[in-house]
Amino acid sequence: MIKEIILSGIQPTGKLHIGNYLGALKNFVALQDQHECYFFIADYHSITENYEPNTKPQQVMELATDFLAAGLNPKKCTIFVQSHVAEHTELAWIFNCVTPISYLERMTQYKDKANQQQKNINVGLFDYPVLQAADILMYRVTAVPVGQDQDQHVELTRQIARFFNNRFGQTFTEPKTIHTDTPKVMSLLTPEKKMSKSLGDNHCLYIDDEPKVIAAKLAKAVTDTGDGQGLGARNLLDLIKIFSDDKTYKRFQAEKNSGTLKYSELKEILAQDIADYFADFRKRKKQISQKEVEKTLADGAKKAQAIAQKTMAEVRIKIGIR
Ligand code: ADP
Ligand code: TRP
């Protein structure tokens, strides 16, 4: 087996939903056993959105707690906060100077978010993928586990590595993307769109939702959108495949094919199985102390910064800034 250097980040913008979990976090936990892994909280990315400054420290702590409760182990991987390693923003500036504006103009996430926050289309929102490239290339990463929506950013990261290497000499390696089997979980209410916090709470199942809340949200989930494709039904069956046993999945699939599927029954079983799946997570989350989280993040920042400083020393020499 080739030992990869793996890195991924999640923004501290509220609770994690099952899309974040199935598309990213679940994979992080599996990867930490066999590879050199870095997982971080992308707080500087998160300030490109509208936000309330006094809620940010709490959101960072909550996401770090989620990392630990989901099974990330600081003995096996490095967990840190982006802003604790100031080298990330320094490298982003340098990458700004090799990245053509036209490449950023193509980013679909930028276009979507600019549309969502028309009164706050700030330069940071536009430049966001360059900071992401700095996060990744800083650690000579070989693979980035993310959901499908991040593919374009990882592709741009490879291009930025090439732009830099061509201009200043071979320095950065190009990482690949790693997906799970579920790189795109769809919204419960608008299943043609990906599940996302920005759509609203009823579109998402949060991984620490209590069983009653899960059941109530699933009860309202759309099964037939009249699109002729049955996207809502497909999404629910995909979730049954992950969270329920094989026999249950096969039964519902057969019933769907023969037109006898009762969605109310499927939803009840799915609600129970999702609640059970995350029962340990909910329990652990309540047990993790603030002190434990703070120590994890302080140790992680130290380890990450030692590498970041080395990268920056080499980069500064290459670009002629001494
Ligand atoms: P959101 O879109 O809800 O704000 P983030 O941008 O914080 O989520 O995403 C964190 C991680 O979760 C990224 O790796 C992203 O690709 C993944 N992810 C987000 N939404 C989904 C989804 N619906 N299905 C699969 N993966 C997702
Ligand atoms: N842009 C990612 C998201 O919204 C978060 C992120 C920031 C990231 N830096 C990263 C993901 C580096 C992977 C690698 O989900």
Tab-separated table of C-alpha atoms and ligand atoms in Angstrom:
chain	number	residue	atom	x	y	z
A	1	MET	CA	0.000	0.000	0.000
A	2	ILE	CA	1.220	3.483	-0.828
A	3	LYS	CA	1.156	5.790	2.165
A	4	GLU	CA	-0.599	8.963	1.094
A	5	ILE	CA	-0.358	12.403	2.657
A	6	ILE	CA	-3.989	13.389	3.165
A	7	LEU	CA	-5.568	16.714	4.049
A	8	SER	CA	-9.085	18.062	4.186
A	9	GLY	CA	-10.899	20.956	5.808
A	10	ILE	CA	-14.451	21.742	6.837
A	11	GLN	CA	-15.810	25.221	7.511
A	12	PRO	CA	-17.140	26.020	10.983
A	13	THR	CA	-20.545	27.298	9.925
A	14	GLY	CA	-22.921	25.315	12.132
A	15	LYS	CA	-23.885	21.715	12.590
A	16	LEU	CA	-22.628	18.898	10.349
A	17	HIS	CA	-25.262	17.173	8.213
A	18	ILE	CA	-25.236	13.619	6.911
A	19	GLY	CA	-23.928	14.931	3.548
A	20	ASN	CA	-20.812	16.287	5.271
A	21	TYR	CA	-20.509	13.037	7.168
A	22	LEU	CA	-21.026	10.609	4.265
A	23	GLY	CA	-19.154	12.748	1.741
A	24	ALA	CA	-16.188	13.656	3.918
A	25	LEU	CA	-15.922	13.016	7.667
A	26	LYS	CA	-16.664	9.281	7.572
A	27	ASN	CA	-13.805	8.910	5.107
A	28	PHE	CA	-11.439	10.958	7.293
A	29	VAL	CA	-11.957	8.478	10.124
A	30	ALA	CA	-11.176	5.522	7.859
A	31	LEU	CA	-8.103	7.153	6.307
A	32	GLN	CA	-6.372	8.091	9.572
A	33	ASP	CA	-5.429	4.460	10.253
A	34	GLN	CA	-3.284	4.028	7.163
A	35	HIS	CA	-2.062	7.407	6.008
A	36	GLU	CA	-0.411	10.587	7.229
A	37	CYS	CA	-3.464	12.789	7.777
A	38	TYR	CA	-4.218	16.463	8.421
A	39	PHE	CA	-7.761	17.589	9.154
A	40	PHE	CA	-8.475	21.206	9.864
A	41	ILE	CA	-11.188	23.749	10.580
A	42	ALA	CA	-11.343	26.276	7.753
A	43	ASP	CA	-12.250	29.345	9.826
A	44	TYR	CA	-10.742	31.888	7.409
A	45	HIS	CA	-12.826	30.391	4.598
A	46	SER	CA	-15.935	30.748	6.719
A	47	ILE	CA	-15.623	34.523	7.172
A	48	THR	CA	-16.256	35.016	3.435
A	49	GLU	CA	-19.942	34.368	4.233
A	50	ASN	CA	-22.287	36.561	6.264
A	51	TYR	CA	-21.667	35.700	9.905
A	52	GLU	CA	-21.871	36.937	13.474
A	53	PRO	CA	-18.333	37.366	14.978
A	54	ASN	CA	-19.326	36.372	18.501
A	55	THR	CA	-20.662	32.988	17.330
A	56	LYS	CA	-17.439	31.967	15.542
A	57	PRO	CA	-15.378	30.710	18.536
A	58	GLN	CA	-18.286	28.476	19.547
A	59	GLN	CA	-18.650	27.123	15.987
A	60	VAL	CA	-14.939	26.283	15.843
A	61	MET	CA	-15.135	24.429	19.165
A	62	GLU	CA	-18.273	22.594	18.095
A	63	LEU	CA	-16.729	21.361	14.842
A	64	ALA	CA	-13.565	20.240	16.664
A	65	THR	CA	-15.791	18.337	19.103
A	66	ASP	CA	-17.628	16.746	16.155
A	67	PHE	CA	-14.281	15.629	14.698
A	68	LEU	CA	-13.390	13.873	17.945
A	69	ALA	CA	-16.870	12.442	18.556
A	70	ALA	CA	-16.943	11.014	15.007
A	71	GLY	CA	-13.751	9.109	15.780
A	72	LEU	CA	-10.819	11.245	14.646
A	73	ASN	CA	-7.967	10.417	16.975
A	74	PRO	CA	-5.279	13.069	17.636
A	75	LYS	CA	-2.754	10.264	18.147
A	76	LYS	CA	-3.329	9.135	14.562
A	77	CYS	CA	-3.869	12.434	12.726
A	78	THR	CA	-3.161	16.139	13.053
A	79	ILE	CA	-6.236	18.248	13.864
A	80	PHE	CA	-5.899	22.031	13.796
A	81	VAL	CA	-7.519	25.382	13.100
A	82	GLN	CA	-6.507	27.137	9.861
A	83	SER	CA	-6.038	30.593	11.434
A	84	HIS	CA	-3.644	29.152	14.041
A	85	VAL	CA	-1.162	28.516	11.227
A	86	ALA	CA	-0.731	31.982	9.720
A	87	GLU	CA	1.440	30.573	6.920
A	88	HIS	CA	-1.755	29.520	5.085
A	89	THR	CA	-2.744	33.117	4.359
A	90	GLU	CA	0.840	34.042	3.499
A	91	LEU	CA	1.054	31.273	0.893
A	92	ALA	CA	-2.385	32.233	-0.440
A	93	TRP	CA	-1.053	35.737	-1.185
A	94	ILE	CA	1.900	34.303	-3.090
A	95	PHE	CA	-0.433	31.999	-5.051
A	96	ASN	CA	-2.610	35.026	-5.849
A	97	CYS	CA	0.335	36.319	-7.833
A	98	VAL	CA	0.498	33.237	-10.116
A	99	THR	CA	-3.263	32.629	-10.522
A	100	PRO	CA	-5.045	34.207	-13.512
A	101	ILE	CA	-8.272	35.986	-12.563
A	102	SER	CA	-10.020	34.173	-15.429
A	103	TYR	CA	-9.500	30.818	-13.676
A	104	LEU	CA	-11.296	32.051	-10.567
A	105	GLU	CA	-14.123	33.483	-12.651
A	106	ARG	CA	-14.984	29.936	-13.753
A	107	MET	CA	-15.570	28.599	-10.239
A	108	THR	CA	-19.180	27.460	-9.919
A	109	GLN	CA	-19.208	27.651	-6.119
A	110	TYR	CA	-18.227	31.314	-6.323
A	111	LYS	CA	-21.050	31.994	-8.776
A	112	ASP	CA	-23.578	30.149	-6.567
A	113	LYS	CA	-22.485	31.881	-3.383
A	114	ALA	CA	-22.308	35.305	-5.014
A	115	ASN	CA	-25.891	34.720	-6.046
A	116	GLN	CA	-26.871	33.696	-2.510
A	117	GLN	CA	-25.218	36.709	-0.833
A	118	GLN	CA	-25.635	39.479	-3.399
A	119	LYS	CA	-25.043	42.246	-0.855
A	120	ASN	CA	-21.717	40.739	0.255
A	121	ILE	CA	-19.750	39.662	-2.824
A	122	ASN	CA	-16.380	40.271	-1.192
A	123	VAL	CA	-12.896	39.670	-2.619
A	124	GLY	CA	-12.368	36.846	-0.112
A	125	LEU	CA	-15.301	34.920	-1.560
A	126	PHE	CA	-13.736	35.208	-5.012
A	127	ASP	CA	-10.251	34.308	-3.772
A	128	TYR	CA	-11.447	31.426	-1.587
A	129	PRO	CA	-10.128	28.652	-3.927
A	130	VAL	CA	-6.626	30.151	-3.788
A	131	LEU	CA	-6.608	29.930	0.011
A	132	GLN	CA	-7.816	26.349	-0.380
A	133	ALA	CA	-4.879	25.628	-2.722
A	134	ALA	CA	-2.517	27.052	-0.084
A	135	ASP	CA	-4.086	24.802	2.591
A	136	ILE	CA	-3.453	21.762	0.422
A	137	LEU	CA	-0.078	22.439	-1.212
A	138	MET	CA	1.515	23.607	2.062
A	139	TYR	CA	1.735	19.998	3.313
A	140	ARG	CA	2.850	18.310	0.031
A	141	VAL	CA	-0.483	16.524	0.106
A	142	THR	CA	-1.037	13.613	-2.307
A	143	ALA	CA	-4.799	13.118	-1.809
A	144	VAL	CA	-7.756	15.269	-0.724
A	145	PRO	CA	-10.947	13.537	0.521
A	146	VAL	CA	-13.944	15.791	-0.236
A	147	GLY	CA	-17.503	15.714	-1.574
A	148	GLN	CA	-18.150	16.195	-5.285
A	149	ASP	CA	-18.836	19.920	-4.929
A	150	GLN	CA	-15.137	20.487	-4.187
A	151	ASP	CA	-13.718	18.782	-7.302
A	152	GLN	CA	-13.291	22.016	-9.202
A	153	HIS	CA	-11.299	23.546	-6.338
A	154	VAL	CA	-8.931	20.582	-6.168
A	155	GLU	CA	-8.473	20.764	-9.951
A	156	LEU	CA	-7.596	24.455	-9.614
A	157	THR	CA	-5.131	23.524	-6.858
A	158	ARG	CA	-3.327	21.250	-9.325
A	159	GLN	CA	-3.208	24.090	-11.834
A	160	ILE	CA	-1.807	26.498	-9.257
A	161	ALA	CA	0.916	23.950	-8.396
A	162	ARG	CA	1.823	23.850	-12.098
A	163	PHE	CA	1.786	27.647	-12.469
A	164	PHE	CA	4.076	28.003	-9.464
A	165	ASN	CA	6.433	25.203	-10.503
A	166	ASN	CA	6.728	26.554	-14.066
A	167	ARG	CA	7.501	30.045	-12.864
A	168	PHE	CA	9.772	29.292	-9.888
A	169	GLY	CA	11.002	25.708	-10.282
A	170	GLN	CA	9.696	22.326	-9.110
A	171	THR	CA	8.303	22.838	-5.587
A	172	PHE	CA	4.758	21.461	-5.236
A	173	THR	CA	3.243	18.061	-5.998
A	174	GLU	CA	-0.220	17.728	-7.556
A	175	PRO	CA	-2.799	16.046	-5.294
A	176	LYS	CA	-5.651	13.811	-6.391
A	177	THR	CA	-9.251	13.867	-5.116
A	178	ILE	CA	-10.720	10.983	-3.114
A	179	HIS	CA	-14.502	10.405	-3.040
A	180	THR	CA	-16.663	8.154	-0.905
A	181	ASP	CA	-19.463	6.038	-2.405
A	182	THR	CA	-21.808	8.922	-1.560
A	183	PRO	CA	-20.068	12.076	-2.792
A	184	LYS	CA	-23.367	13.932	-3.209
A	185	VAL	CA	-26.241	13.477	-0.749
A	186	MET	CA	-29.353	15.362	-1.874
A	187	SER	CA	-31.643	17.724	0.063
A	188	LEU	CA	-34.719	16.185	1.749
A	189	LEU	CA	-37.050	18.868	0.383
A	190	THR	CA	-35.444	19.780	-2.966
A	191	PRO	CA	-33.738	16.547	-4.006
A	192	GLU	CA	-32.434	18.049	-7.234
A	193	LYS	CA	-30.037	20.111	-5.079
A	194	LYS	CA	-27.271	18.843	-2.790
A	195	MET	CA	-28.006	18.780	0.926
A	196	SER	CA	-26.562	22.024	2.294
A	197	LYS	CA	-26.916	24.097	5.432
A	198	SER	CA	-27.552	27.150	3.309
A	199	LEU	CA	-30.864	25.669	2.056
A	200	GLY	CA	-32.260	25.564	5.615
A	201	ASP	CA	-32.563	23.174	8.564
A	202	ASN	CA	-35.459	21.128	7.161
A	203	HIS	CA	-33.430	20.218	4.069
A	204	CYS	CA	-30.737	18.560	6.202
A	205	LEU	CA	-30.426	15.775	8.743
A	206	TYR	CA	-27.793	16.913	11.246
A	207	ILE	CA	-25.672	14.165	12.698
A	208	ASP	CA	-26.535	15.179	16.246
A	209	ASP	CA	-30.282	15.531	15.604
A	210	GLU	CA	-32.250	13.693	18.286
A	211	PRO	CA	-34.297	10.671	17.069
A	212	LYS	CA	-37.589	12.588	17.206
A	213	VAL	CA	-36.203	15.368	15.039
A	214	ILE	CA	-34.882	12.877	12.473
A	215	ALA	CA	-38.302	11.208	12.263
A	216	ALA	CA	-40.097	14.550	11.874
A	217	LYS	CA	-37.765	15.771	9.112
A	218	LEU	CA	-37.944	12.482	7.210
A	219	ALA	CA	-41.732	12.450	7.464
A	220	LYS	CA	-41.717	15.687	5.436
A	221	ALA	CA	-39.111	14.514	2.914
A	222	VAL	CA	-40.212	14.757	-0.706
A	223	THR	CA	-40.522	11.469	-2.597
A	224	ASP	CA	-42.105	12.563	-5.841
A	225	THR	CA	-41.117	15.958	-7.211
A	226	GLY	CA	-43.027	15.396	-10.418
A	227	ASP	CA	-39.704	15.453	-12.265
A	228	GLY	CA	-40.328	12.020	-13.718
A	229	GLN	CA	-36.976	10.892	-12.310
A	230	GLY	CA	-38.009	10.147	-8.733
A	231	LEU	CA	-34.972	11.963	-7.330
A	232	GLY	CA	-36.420	12.191	-3.808
A	233	ALA	CA	-37.265	8.496	-3.731
A	234	ARG	CA	-33.795	7.637	-5.071
A	235	ASN	CA	-32.128	9.712	-2.350
A	236	LEU	CA	-34.122	7.954	0.402
A	237	LEU	CA	-33.320	4.530	-1.034
A	238	ASP	CA	-29.635	5.482	-1.220
A	239	LEU	CA	-29.796	6.383	2.478
A	240	ILE	CA	-31.512	3.069	3.303
A	241	LYS	CA	-28.642	1.332	1.509
A	242	ILE	CA	-26.134	3.013	3.807
A	243	PHE	CA	-27.914	3.077	7.137
A	244	SER	CA	-30.134	-0.031	7.078
A	245	ASP	CA	-29.262	-3.700	6.575
A	246	ASP	CA	-28.961	-5.292	3.164
A	247	LYS	CA	-32.196	-7.241	3.471
A	248	THR	CA	-34.206	-4.082	4.159
A	249	TYR	CA	-32.618	-2.283	1.214
A	250	LYS	CA	-33.342	-5.155	-1.168
A	251	ARG	CA	-36.949	-5.408	0.008
A	252	PHE	CA	-37.640	-1.691	-0.507
A	253	GLN	CA	-35.885	-1.705	-3.855
A	254	ALA	CA	-38.034	-4.645	-5.002
A	255	GLU	CA	-41.190	-2.917	-3.729
A	256	LYS	CA	-40.221	0.237	-5.569
A	257	ASN	CA	-39.796	-1.718	-8.796
A	258	SER	CA	-43.197	-3.327	-8.433
A	259	GLY	CA	-44.898	-0.071	-7.407
A	260	THR	CA	-45.949	-1.304	-3.952
A	261	LEU	CA	-43.495	0.703	-1.832
A	262	LYS	CA	-45.076	2.519	1.118
A	263	TYR	CA	-42.879	5.554	1.744
A	264	SER	CA	-44.285	6.150	5.232
A	265	GLU	CA	-42.938	2.735	6.263
A	266	LEU	CA	-39.570	3.337	4.590
A	267	LYS	CA	-39.233	6.695	6.329
A	268	GLU	CA	-39.988	5.240	9.763
A	269	ILE	CA	-37.388	2.508	9.384
A	270	LEU	CA	-34.834	4.916	7.971
A	271	ALA	CA	-35.399	7.371	10.845
A	272	GLN	CA	-34.824	4.623	13.394
A	273	ASP	CA	-31.697	3.312	11.651
A	274	ILE	CA	-30.133	6.765	11.277
A	275	ALA	CA	-30.881	7.561	14.928
A	276	ASP	CA	-29.225	4.272	15.961
A	277	TYR	CA	-26.245	4.815	13.659
A	278	PHE	CA	-25.395	8.135	15.334
A	279	ALA	CA	-26.323	7.117	18.911
A	280	ASP	CA	-22.663	6.627	19.909
A	281	PHE	CA	-21.718	9.867	18.251
A	282	ARG	CA	-24.361	11.801	20.232
A	283	LYS	CA	-23.226	10.162	23.469
A	284	ARG	CA	-19.518	10.835	22.878
A	285	LYS	CA	-20.186	14.421	21.867
A	286	LYS	CA	-21.737	15.105	25.268
A	287	GLN	CA	-18.729	13.554	27.050
A	288	ILE	CA	-15.886	15.437	25.359
A	289	SER	CA	-14.559	18.270	27.509
A	290	GLN	CA	-13.583	21.725	26.316
A	291	LYS	CA	-10.118	21.122	27.786
A	292	GLU	CA	-9.607	18.026	25.650
A	293	VAL	CA	-10.609	19.927	22.521
A	294	GLU	CA	-8.345	22.871	23.338
A	295	LYS	CA	-5.377	20.589	23.910
A	296	THR	CA	-6.000	18.736	20.633
A	297	LEU	CA	-6.081	22.002	18.695
A	298	ALA	CA	-2.981	23.442	20.403
A	299	ASP	CA	-0.944	20.279	19.749
A	300	GLY	CA	-2.232	20.093	16.188
A	301	ALA	CA	-1.314	23.710	15.410
A	302	LYS	CA	2.240	23.094	16.612
A	303	LYS	CA	2.689	20.035	14.394
A	304	ALA	CA	1.134	21.689	11.363
A	305	GLN	CA	3.089	24.898	11.809
A	306	ALA	CA	6.439	23.095	11.920
A	307	ILE	CA	5.757	21.782	8.401
A	308	ALA	CA	4.257	25.035	7.166
A	309	GLN	CA	7.337	26.979	8.268
A	310	LYS	CA	9.607	24.662	6.312
A	311	THR	CA	7.496	25.003	3.169
A	312	MET	CA	7.446	28.783	3.494
A	313	ALA	CA	11.224	29.004	3.983
A	314	GLU	CA	11.678	27.183	0.665
A	315	VAL	CA	8.962	29.206	-1.092
A	316	ARG	CA	10.352	32.561	0.011
A	317	ILE	CA	13.797	31.714	-1.355
A	318	LYS	CA	12.311	30.521	-4.652
A	319	ILE	CA	10.282	33.690	-5.209
A	320	GLY	CA	13.115	36.014	-4.223
A	321	ILE	CA	11.700	37.319	-0.944
A	322	ARG	CA	14.365	36.983	1.743
B	1	ADP	P1	-22.094	22.880	3.154
B	1	ADP	O1	-22.201	22.810	1.661
B	1	ADP	O2	-23.225	22.189	3.827
B	1	ADP	O3	-21.843	24.265	3.660
B	1	ADP	P2	-19.256	22.385	3.553
B	1	ADP	O4	-18.995	23.282	2.392
B	1	ADP	O5	-18.825	22.852	4.897
B	1	ADP	O6	-20.816	22.022	3.548
B	1	ADP	O7	-18.613	20.964	3.232
B	1	ADP	C1	-17.744	20.190	4.047
B	1	ADP	C2	-17.429	18.877	3.352
B	1	ADP	O8	-18.632	18.115	3.134
B	1	ADP	C3	-16.802	19.025	1.947
B	1	ADP	O9	-15.869	17.984	1.729
B	1	ADP	C4	-17.973	18.874	1.032
B	1	ADP	O10	-17.591	18.427	-0.257
B	1	ADP	C5	-18.795	17.818	1.749
B	1	ADP	N1	-20.225	17.938	1.427
B	1	ADP	C6	-21.008	19.026	1.622
B	1	ADP	N2	-22.276	18.792	1.241
B	1	ADP	C7	-22.316	17.502	0.790
B	1	ADP	C8	-23.348	16.654	0.277
B	1	ADP	N3	-24.596	17.082	0.167
B	1	ADP	N4	-23.022	15.390	-0.090
B	1	ADP	C9	-21.752	14.943	0.034
B	1	ADP	N5	-20.728	15.693	0.528
B	1	ADP	C10	-20.994	16.953	0.901
B	2	TRP	N1	-13.781	24.578	0.582
B	2	TRP	C1	-14.055	23.459	1.446
B	2	TRP	C2	-15.576	23.366	1.710
B	2	TRP	O1	-16.281	24.324	1.665
B	2	TRP	C3	-13.334	23.581	2.761
B	2	TRP	C4	-11.849	23.566	2.572
B	2	TRP	C5	-11.010	24.626	2.785
B	2	TRP	C6	-11.048	22.475	2.144
B	2	TRP	N2	-9.709	24.256	2.531
B	2	TRP	C7	-9.699	22.946	2.143
B	2	TRP	C8	-11.319	21.160	1.768
B	2	TRP	C9	-8.639	22.126	1.749
B	2	TRP	C10	-10.253	20.350	1.368
B	2	TRP	C11	-8.930	20.826	1.369
B	2	TRP	O2	-16.056	22.319	1.999
